[in-house]
XYZ file of C-alpha atoms in Angstrom:
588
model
C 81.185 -26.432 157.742
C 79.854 -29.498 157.478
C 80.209 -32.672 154.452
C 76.895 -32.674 154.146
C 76.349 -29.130 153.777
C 79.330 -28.871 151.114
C 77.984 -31.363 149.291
C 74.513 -29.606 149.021
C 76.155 -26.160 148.376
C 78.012 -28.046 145.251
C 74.233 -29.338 144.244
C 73.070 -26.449 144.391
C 76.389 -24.653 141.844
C 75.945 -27.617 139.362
C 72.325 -27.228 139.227
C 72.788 -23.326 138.700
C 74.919 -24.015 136.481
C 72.658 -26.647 134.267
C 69.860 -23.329 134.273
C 72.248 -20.513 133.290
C 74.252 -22.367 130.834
C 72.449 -25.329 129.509
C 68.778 -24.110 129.316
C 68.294 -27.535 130.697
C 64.305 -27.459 132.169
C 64.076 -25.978 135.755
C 61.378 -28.767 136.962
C 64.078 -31.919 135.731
C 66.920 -29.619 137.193
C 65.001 -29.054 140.249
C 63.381 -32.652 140.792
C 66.526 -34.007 139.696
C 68.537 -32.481 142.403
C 65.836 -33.151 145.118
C 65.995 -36.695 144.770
C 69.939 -36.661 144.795
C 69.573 -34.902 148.002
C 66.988 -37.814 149.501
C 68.762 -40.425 148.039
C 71.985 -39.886 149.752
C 69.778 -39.003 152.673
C 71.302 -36.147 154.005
C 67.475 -35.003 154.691
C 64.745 -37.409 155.727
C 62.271 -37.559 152.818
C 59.487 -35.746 154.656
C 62.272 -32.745 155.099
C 62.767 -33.059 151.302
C 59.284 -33.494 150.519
C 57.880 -30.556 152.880
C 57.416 -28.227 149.510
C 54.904 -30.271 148.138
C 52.365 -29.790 151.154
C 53.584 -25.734 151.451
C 50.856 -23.705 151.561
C 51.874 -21.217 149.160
C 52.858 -23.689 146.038
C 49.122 -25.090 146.617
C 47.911 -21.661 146.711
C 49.197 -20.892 143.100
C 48.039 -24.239 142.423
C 44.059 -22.914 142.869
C 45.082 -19.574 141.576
C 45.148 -21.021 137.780
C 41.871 -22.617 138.307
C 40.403 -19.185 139.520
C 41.854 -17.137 136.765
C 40.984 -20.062 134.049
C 37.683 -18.804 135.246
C 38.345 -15.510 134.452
C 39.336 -16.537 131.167
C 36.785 -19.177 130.475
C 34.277 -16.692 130.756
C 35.764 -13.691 128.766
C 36.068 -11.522 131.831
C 40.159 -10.743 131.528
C 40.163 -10.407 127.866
C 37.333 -7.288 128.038
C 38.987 -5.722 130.396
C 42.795 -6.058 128.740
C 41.303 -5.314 125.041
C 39.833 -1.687 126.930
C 42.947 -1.648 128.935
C 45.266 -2.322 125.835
C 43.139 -1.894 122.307
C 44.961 -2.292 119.209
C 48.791 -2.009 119.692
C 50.310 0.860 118.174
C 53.599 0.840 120.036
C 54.985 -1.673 121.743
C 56.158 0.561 124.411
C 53.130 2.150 125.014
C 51.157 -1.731 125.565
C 53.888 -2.371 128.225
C 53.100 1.050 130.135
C 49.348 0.368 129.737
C 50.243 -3.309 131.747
C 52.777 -1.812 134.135
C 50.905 0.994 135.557
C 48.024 -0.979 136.860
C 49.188 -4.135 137.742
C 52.000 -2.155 139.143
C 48.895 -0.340 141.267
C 46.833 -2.983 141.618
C 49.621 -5.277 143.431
C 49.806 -2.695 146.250
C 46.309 -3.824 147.182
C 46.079 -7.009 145.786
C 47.828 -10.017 146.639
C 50.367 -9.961 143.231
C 49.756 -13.735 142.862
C 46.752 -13.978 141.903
C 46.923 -10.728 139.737
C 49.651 -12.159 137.803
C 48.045 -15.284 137.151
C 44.651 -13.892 136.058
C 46.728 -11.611 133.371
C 48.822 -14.539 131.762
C 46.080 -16.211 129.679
C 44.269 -13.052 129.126
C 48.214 -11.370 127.497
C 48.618 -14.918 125.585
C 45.401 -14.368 123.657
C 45.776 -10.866 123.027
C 49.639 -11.076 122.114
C 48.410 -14.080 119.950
C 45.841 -12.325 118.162
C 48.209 -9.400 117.936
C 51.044 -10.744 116.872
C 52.659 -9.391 119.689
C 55.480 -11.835 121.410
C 54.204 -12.716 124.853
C 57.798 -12.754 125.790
C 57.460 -8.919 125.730
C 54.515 -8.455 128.380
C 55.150 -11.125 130.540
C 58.281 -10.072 132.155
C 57.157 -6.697 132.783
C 54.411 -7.878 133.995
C 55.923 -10.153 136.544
C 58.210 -7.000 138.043
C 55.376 -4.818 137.741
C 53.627 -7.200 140.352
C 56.359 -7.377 142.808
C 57.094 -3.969 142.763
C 53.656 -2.556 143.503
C 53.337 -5.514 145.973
C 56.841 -3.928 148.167
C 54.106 -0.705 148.362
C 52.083 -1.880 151.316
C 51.834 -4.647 154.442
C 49.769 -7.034 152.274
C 50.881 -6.421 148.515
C 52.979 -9.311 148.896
C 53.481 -12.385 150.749
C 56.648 -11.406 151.822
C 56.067 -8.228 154.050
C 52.984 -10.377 155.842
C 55.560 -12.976 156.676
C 58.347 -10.345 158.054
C 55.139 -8.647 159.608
C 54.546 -11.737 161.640
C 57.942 -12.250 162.421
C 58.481 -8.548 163.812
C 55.276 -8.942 165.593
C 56.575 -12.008 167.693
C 59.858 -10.962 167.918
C 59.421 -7.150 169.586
C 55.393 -7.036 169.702
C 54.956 -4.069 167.570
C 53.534 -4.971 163.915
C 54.221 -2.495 160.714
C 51.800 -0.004 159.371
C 49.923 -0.571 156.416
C 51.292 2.047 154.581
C 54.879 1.874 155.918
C 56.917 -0.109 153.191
C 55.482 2.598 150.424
C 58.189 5.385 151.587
C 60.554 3.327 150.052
C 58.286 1.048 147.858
C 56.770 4.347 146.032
C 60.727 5.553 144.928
C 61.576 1.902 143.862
C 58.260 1.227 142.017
C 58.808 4.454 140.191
C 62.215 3.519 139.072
C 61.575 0.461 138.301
C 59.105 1.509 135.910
C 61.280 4.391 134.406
C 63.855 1.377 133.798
C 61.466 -1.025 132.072
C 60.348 1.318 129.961
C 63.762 2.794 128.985
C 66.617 0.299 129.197
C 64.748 -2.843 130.320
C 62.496 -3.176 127.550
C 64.652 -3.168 125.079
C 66.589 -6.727 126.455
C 63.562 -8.403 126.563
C 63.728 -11.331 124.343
C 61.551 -12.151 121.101
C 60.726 -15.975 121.213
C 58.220 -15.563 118.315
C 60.826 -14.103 115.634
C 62.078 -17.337 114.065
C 57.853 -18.522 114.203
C 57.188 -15.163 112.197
C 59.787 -16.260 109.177
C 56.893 -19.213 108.135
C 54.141 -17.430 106.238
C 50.966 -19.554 106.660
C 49.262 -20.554 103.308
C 45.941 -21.844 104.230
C 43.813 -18.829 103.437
C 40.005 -19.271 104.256
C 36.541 -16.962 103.681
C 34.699 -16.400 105.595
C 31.189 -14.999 106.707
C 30.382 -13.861 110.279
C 26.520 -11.737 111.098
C 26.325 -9.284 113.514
C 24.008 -10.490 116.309
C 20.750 -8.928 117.678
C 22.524 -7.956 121.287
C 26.049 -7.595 119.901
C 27.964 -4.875 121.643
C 29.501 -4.250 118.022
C 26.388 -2.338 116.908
C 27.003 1.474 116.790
C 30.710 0.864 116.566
C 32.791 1.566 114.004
C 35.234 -1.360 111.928
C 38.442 0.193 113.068
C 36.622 0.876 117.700
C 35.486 -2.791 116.796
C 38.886 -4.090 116.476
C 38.440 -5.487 112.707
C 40.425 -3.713 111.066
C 43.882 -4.624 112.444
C 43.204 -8.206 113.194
C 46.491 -9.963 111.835
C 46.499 -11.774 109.120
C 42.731 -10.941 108.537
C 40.788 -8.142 106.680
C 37.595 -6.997 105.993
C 36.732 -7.945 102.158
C 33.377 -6.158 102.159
C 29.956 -6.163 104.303
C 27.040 -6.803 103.049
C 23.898 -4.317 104.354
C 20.273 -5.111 103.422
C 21.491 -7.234 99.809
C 23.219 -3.850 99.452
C 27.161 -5.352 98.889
C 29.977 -2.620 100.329
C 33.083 -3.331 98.832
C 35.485 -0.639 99.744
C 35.001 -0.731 103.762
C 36.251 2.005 104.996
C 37.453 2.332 109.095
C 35.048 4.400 110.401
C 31.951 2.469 108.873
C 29.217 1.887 111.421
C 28.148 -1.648 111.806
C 24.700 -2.525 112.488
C 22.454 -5.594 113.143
C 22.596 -8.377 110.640
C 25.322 -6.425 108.781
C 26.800 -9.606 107.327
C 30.849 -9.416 107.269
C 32.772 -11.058 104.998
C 36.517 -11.882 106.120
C 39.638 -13.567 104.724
C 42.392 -14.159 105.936
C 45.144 -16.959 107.827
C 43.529 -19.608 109.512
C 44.784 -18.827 112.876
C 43.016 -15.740 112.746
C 40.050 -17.349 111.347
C 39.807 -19.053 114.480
C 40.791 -15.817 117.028
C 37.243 -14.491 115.237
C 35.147 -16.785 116.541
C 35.694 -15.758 119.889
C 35.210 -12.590 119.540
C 31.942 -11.417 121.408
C 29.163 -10.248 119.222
C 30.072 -11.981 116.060
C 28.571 -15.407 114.887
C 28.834 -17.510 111.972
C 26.787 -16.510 109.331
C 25.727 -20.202 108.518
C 22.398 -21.601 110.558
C 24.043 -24.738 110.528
C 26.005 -23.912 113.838
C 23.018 -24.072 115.630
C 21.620 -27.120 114.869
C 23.902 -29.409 116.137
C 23.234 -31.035 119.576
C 26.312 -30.248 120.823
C 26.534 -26.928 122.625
C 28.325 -24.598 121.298
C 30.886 -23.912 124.137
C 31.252 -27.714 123.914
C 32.674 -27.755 120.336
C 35.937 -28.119 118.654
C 37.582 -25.962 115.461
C 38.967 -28.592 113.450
C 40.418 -28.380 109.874
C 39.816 -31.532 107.013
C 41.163 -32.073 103.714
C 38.747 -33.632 101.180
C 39.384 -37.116 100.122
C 39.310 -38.686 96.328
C 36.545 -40.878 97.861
C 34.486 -38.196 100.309
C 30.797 -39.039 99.063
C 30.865 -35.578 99.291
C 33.242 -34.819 96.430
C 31.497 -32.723 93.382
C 28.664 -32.047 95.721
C 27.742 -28.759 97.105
C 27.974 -28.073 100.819
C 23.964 -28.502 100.906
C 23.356 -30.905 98.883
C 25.209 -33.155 100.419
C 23.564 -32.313 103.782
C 27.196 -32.739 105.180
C 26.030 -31.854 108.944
C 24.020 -34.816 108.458
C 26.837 -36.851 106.840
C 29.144 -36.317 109.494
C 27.785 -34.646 112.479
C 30.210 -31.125 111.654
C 29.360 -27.640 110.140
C 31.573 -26.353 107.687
C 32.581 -22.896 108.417
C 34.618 -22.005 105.552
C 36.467 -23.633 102.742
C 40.115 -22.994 101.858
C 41.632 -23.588 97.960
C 44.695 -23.647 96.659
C 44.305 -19.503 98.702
C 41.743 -18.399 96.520
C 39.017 -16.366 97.126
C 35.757 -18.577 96.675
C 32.455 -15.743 96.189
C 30.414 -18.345 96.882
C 28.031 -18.477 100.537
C 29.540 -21.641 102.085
C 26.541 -23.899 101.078
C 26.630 -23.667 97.760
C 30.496 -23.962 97.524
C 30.545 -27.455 95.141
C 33.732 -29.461 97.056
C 36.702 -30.762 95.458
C 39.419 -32.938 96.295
C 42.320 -31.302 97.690
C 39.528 -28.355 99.629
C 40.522 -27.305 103.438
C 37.420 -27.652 105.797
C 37.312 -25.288 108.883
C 34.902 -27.438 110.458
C 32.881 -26.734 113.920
C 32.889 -30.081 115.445
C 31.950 -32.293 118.435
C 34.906 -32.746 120.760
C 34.794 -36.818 119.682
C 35.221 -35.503 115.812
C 39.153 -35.628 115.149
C 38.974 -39.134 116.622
C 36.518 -40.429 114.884
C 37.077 -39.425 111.125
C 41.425 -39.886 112.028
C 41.725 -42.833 110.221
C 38.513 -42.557 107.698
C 39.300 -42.547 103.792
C 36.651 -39.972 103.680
C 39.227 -37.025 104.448
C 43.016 -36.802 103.985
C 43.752 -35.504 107.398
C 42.050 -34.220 109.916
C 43.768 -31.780 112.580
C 42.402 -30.306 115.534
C 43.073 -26.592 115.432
C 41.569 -24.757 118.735
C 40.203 -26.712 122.083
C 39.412 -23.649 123.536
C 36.100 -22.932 124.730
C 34.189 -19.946 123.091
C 34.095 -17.401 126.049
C 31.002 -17.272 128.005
C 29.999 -13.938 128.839
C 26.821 -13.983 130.242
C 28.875 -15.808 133.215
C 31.990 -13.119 133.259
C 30.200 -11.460 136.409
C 29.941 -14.228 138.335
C 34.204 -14.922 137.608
C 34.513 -11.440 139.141
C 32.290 -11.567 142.274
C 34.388 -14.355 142.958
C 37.260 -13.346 142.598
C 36.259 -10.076 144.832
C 35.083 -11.961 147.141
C 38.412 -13.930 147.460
C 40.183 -10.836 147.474
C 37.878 -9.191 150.623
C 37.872 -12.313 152.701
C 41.202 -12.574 152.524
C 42.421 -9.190 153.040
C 39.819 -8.887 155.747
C 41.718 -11.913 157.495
C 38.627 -14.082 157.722
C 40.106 -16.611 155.077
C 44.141 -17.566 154.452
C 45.361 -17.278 150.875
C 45.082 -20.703 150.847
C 41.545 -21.095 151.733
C 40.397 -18.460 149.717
C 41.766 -20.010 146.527
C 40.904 -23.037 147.047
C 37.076 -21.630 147.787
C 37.545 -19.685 144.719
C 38.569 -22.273 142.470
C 35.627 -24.964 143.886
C 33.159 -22.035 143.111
C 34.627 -21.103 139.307
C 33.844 -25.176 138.881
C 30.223 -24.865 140.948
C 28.846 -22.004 138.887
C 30.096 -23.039 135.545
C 32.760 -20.629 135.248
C 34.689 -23.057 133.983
C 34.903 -27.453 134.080
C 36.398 -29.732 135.659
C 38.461 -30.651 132.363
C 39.804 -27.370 131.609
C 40.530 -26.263 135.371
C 42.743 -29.280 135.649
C 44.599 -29.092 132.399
C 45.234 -24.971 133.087
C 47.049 -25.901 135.862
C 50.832 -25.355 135.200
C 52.546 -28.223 136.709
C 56.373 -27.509 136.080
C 56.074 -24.186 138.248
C 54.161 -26.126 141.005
C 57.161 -28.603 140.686
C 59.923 -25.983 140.765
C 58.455 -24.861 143.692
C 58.160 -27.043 145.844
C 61.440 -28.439 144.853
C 63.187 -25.677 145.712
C 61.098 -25.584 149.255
C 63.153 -28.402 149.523
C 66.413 -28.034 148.735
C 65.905 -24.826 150.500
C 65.055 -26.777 153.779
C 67.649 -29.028 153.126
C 69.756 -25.803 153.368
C 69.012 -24.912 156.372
C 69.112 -28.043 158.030
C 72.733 -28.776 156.934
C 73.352 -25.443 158.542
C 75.169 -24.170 154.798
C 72.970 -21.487 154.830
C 73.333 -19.965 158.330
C 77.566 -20.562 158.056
C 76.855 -18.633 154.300
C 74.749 -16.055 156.283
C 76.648 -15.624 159.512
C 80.277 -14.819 156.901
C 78.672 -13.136 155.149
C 77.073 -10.478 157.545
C 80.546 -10.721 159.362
C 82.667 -8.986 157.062
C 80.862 -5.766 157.657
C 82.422 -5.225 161.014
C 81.455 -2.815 163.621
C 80.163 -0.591 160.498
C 76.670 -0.099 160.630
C 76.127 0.750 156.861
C 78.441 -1.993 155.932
C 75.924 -4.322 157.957
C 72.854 -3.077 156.076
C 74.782 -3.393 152.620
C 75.765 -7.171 154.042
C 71.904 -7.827 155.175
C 70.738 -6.460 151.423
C 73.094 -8.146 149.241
C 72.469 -11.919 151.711
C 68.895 -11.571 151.208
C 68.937 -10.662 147.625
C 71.083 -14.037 146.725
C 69.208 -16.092 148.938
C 65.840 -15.103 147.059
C 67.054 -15.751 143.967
C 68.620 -19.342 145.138
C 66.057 -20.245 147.095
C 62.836 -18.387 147.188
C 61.631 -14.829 149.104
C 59.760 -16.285 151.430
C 62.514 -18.674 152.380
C 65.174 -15.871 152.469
C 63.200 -13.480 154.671
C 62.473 -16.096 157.515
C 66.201 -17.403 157.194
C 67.955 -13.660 157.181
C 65.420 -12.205 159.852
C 67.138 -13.619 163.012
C 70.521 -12.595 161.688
C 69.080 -8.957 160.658
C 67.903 -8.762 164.490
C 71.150 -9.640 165.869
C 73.586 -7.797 163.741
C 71.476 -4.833 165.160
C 71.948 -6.000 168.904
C 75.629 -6.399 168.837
C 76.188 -3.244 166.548
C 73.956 -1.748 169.424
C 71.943 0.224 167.254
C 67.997 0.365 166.088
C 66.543 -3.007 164.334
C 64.437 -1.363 161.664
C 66.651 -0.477 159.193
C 67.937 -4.217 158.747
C 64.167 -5.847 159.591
C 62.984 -2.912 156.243
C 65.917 -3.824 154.044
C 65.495 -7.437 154.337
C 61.736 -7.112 153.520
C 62.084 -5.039 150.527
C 65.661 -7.470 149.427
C 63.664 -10.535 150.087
C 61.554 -9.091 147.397
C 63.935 -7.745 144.934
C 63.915 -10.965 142.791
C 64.534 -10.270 139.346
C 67.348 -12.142 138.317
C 66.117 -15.558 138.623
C 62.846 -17.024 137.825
C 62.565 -19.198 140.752
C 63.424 -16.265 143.491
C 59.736 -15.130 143.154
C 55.907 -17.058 142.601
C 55.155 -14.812 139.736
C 58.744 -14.859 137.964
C 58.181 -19.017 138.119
C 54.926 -18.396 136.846
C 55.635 -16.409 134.163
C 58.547 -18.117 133.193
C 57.466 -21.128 130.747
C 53.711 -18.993 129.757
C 56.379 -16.716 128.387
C 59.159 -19.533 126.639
C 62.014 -17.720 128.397
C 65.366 -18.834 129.060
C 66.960 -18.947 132.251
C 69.510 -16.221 131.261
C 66.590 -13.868 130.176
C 65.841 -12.796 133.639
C 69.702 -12.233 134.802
C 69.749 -10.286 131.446
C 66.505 -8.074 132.332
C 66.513 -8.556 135.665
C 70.103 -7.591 136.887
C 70.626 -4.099 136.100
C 67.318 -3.201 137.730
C 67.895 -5.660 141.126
C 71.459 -2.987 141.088
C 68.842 0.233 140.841
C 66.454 -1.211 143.353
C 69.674 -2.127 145.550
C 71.184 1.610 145.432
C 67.920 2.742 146.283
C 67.126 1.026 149.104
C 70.164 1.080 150.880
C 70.022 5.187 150.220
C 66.554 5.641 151.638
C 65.904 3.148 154.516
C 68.658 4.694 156.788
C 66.950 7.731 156.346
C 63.824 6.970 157.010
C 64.114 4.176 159.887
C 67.584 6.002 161.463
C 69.697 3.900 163.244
């Protein structure tokens, strides 16, 4: 073994180490070991530096501008508030994501499945009060095991697909992997619903101990061509909103105070709510509802272009003692007051003729250029930007989905890569006004794109150094003349060198040795080319073994240890499984 390979393999422990124990960030661990490698230049910076151009880590790239899209234009959200509704039990929101996705992947590439999902869970958990940290992980390994299912669920089996293809000319079936991939997916989801669920962590508890004080009023109309017509509070989704209730609705000047669940709404019923002012602003974005001032729609701004910002009334506002419309405050300062906030009382007063005081909360609807200009004015005490999220934009949510079908068909039907059809994807989501330039550039999540194509690269610098082919070549050698010892020896190699370096990596490094274990044991190669494709996907133990495990890993605030917790016992069940069933199926 080489110096330069040792030295790389003890990188590689420290930085493991500075993950599992320390919780020190994956991108400075990752980056930080890169450069050590280039520095001492054991690897020529363009070996080093080859993750940065690799297809797939640009791929995810244009994936969060596609499903910022999706999100940008309310189409994810619809379909997970059907999918999910108003959470009950936990348990039963995590089947309701498994079972799909878990479906969907076997058809789908998982990639961009998982990273159309993330924003739309975030908002729902958020409005919820669900921890994210409790649907993201599940739906990570819900993704990879529906993608082991068939030849293009994942990246993976394409890539060992190829590799058979070249090496013996005979390509998999489309449908082969799911003899095993069925069993596994199926266990899988028996575990996460059983054992698993319950070590997933809770990164919102010590958030949930701080009870927010800044209660606001406020009045929203059903609109003309709201969807909410004919639909009850409670089917609406008004009922359970966190933090939020119903104080009455007012029908016709007729005032009903005790709402009751299943109370129909109609047109122009005008809804009174109060509540937290984080679900204040989750309201405006639900679809069907508008404010219930006219002021909203006199500003020159657009709508979708606007800010929710919150104000506290100055001594000296030229405002103070006024009422909202007397003191024509759109004019004054180029912002709508939405609601007013005092002290947590109730103010029975429409928002125009509240009379302002010092010390009164402002939800404002504002210009983007608002917070900045009125930061440093006597006029208000503070002035805090609360959302900078768009409203959605429904009317647009079809277009988000052709697009993303058409993605999805041109690249299944091999006339586009993955790459190319994201990156088509993601130019058309700008073109059409899916979404802007602005937001599709600030969705993107740069630590995962930097973890992976770090680890491209210490991966590479891996292989070059030869550590990983000595590593591989012991390994596989302790099995002997044992042909089940060999297929335990290929599983367990390509299992650890997913989770170190990535699947993709693993499968093209443990192919060759998978091939020639089964030439000098003299015996059949598909029962080591099938368990390396379905090991080289078993990643649950690490977040950087797998795209959607990275990707899920900071939307989610886990720890490192989080996944080895989860993840571990059910990389053991997928383990026994496989090595059971592929013997039997693809005989020696």
């Amino acid at each position: 073994m080489e110096p330069t390979g040792l030295f790389v393999l003890v990188l590689v422990l420290i930085a493991l180490v500075l993950l599992v124990i320390k919780n020190y960030p994956a991108d400075a661990v990752f980056i930080g070991l890169l450069t050590v490698i280039v520095v001492s230049g054991i690897v020529t910076p363009a070996q080093a530096l080859v993750g940065f151009s690799n297809e797939g880590m640009l791929t995810i790239g244009a994936l969060y501008v596609v499903a910022t899209g999706l999100r940008e234009t309310g189409g994810v959200q619809v379909i997970v508030k059907r999918l999910l509704g108003t959470p009950r039990q936990l348990w039963r929101v995590q089947a309701k994501i498994f079972g799909p996705v878990l479906a969907l992947s076997a058809f789908l590439n998982n990639t961009p499945i998982v990273a159309t999902f993330i924003p739309a869970l975030q908002e729902w958990g958020g409005k919820f009060r669900v921890p994210v940290s409790k649907l993201l992980i599940p739906l990570s390994y819900a993704a990879i095991l529906g993608g082991t299912c068939t030849l293009i669920g994942t990246s993976t089996n394409l890539i060992i697909n190829g590799l058979l293809l070249s090496e013996v000319g005979i390509p998999l079936g489309m449908f082969e992997p799911a003899y095993v991939g069925i069993p596994v997916a199926v266990v899988g989801f028996i575990y996460m619903m059983t054992v698993g669920r319950q070590l997933l962590p809770d990164t919102q508890s010590a958030l949930a101990t701080f009870e927010d004080t800044r209660k606001y009023t406020i009045e929203m109309i059903v609109g003309d061509e709201s969807p909410l017509i004919g639909q009850s509070i409670e089917q609406a989704g008004l009922r359970q909103l966190p933090g939020l209730f119903v104080a009455e609705v007012v029908r016709d000047g007729t005032i009903l105070a005790a709402v009751e669940p299943d109370e129909v709404l109609e047109k122009d019923d005008r809804i009174i709510f109060t509540g937290l002012v984080d679900s204040i602003v989750d309201l405006q974005r639900i679809q069907g509802l508008i404010p219930a001032t006219t002021q909203v729609f006199k500003l020159e701004t657009p709508r979708r272009e606007r800010h929710l910002v919150e104000a506290v009334v100055s001594p000296s506002n030229p405002l103070n003692g006024k009422t909202i419309k007397e003191g024509k405050f759109r004019n004054q300062f180029g912002a709508v007051v939405l609601a007013v906030s005092r002290r947590g009382e109730r103010i029975n007063k429409k928002v125009g003729e509240i009379r302002l005081r010092t010390g009164d909360i402002l939800l404002l609807e504002t210009p983007r250029d608002f917070s900045e200009r009125y930061k440093y004015s006597s006029d208000f005490l503070l002035v805090s930007t609360l959302s900078q999220k768009r409203a959605p934009n429904y009317k647009k949510s079809w277009i988000a989905w052709i697009i993303l079908g058409g993605m999805v068909t041109l690249v299944t039907a091999n006339i586009l890569t993955m790459l190319q059809g994201s990156f088509l994807a993601a130019a058309l989501m700008i073109v059409f006004g899916c979404t802007h330039v602005t937001e599709a550039r600030n969705s993107i999540d740069w630590q995962v794109l930097l973890v992976i194509a770090a680890a491209l690269g210490i991966g590479n610098a891996l292989q070059i150094t030869g550590i990983a082919q000595n590593l591989a070549g012991s390994f596989i050698g302790l099995a002997g003349n044992n042909p089940y010892m060999a297929l335990i020896s290929v599983y367990f190699l390509t299992w650890i060198l997913t989770e170190i370096l990535t699947n993709n990596a693993a499968a093209v490094l443990v192919f060759p040795f998978a091939m020639s274990v089964a030439a000098n044991l003299d015996v059949h190669y598909m029962p080591f080319v099938m368990t390396a494709l379905f090991a080289a996907s078993a990643s649950f133990s690490t977040p950087i073994g797998y795209q959607t495990n990275l990707m899920v890993y900071a939307a989610g605030g886990y720890k490192f240890r989080d996944f080895i917790k989860v993840g571990l016992p059910l990389n053991l069940l997928v383990a026994i499984i496989i090595i059971l069933l592929v013997p039997i199926i693809w005989p020696f």
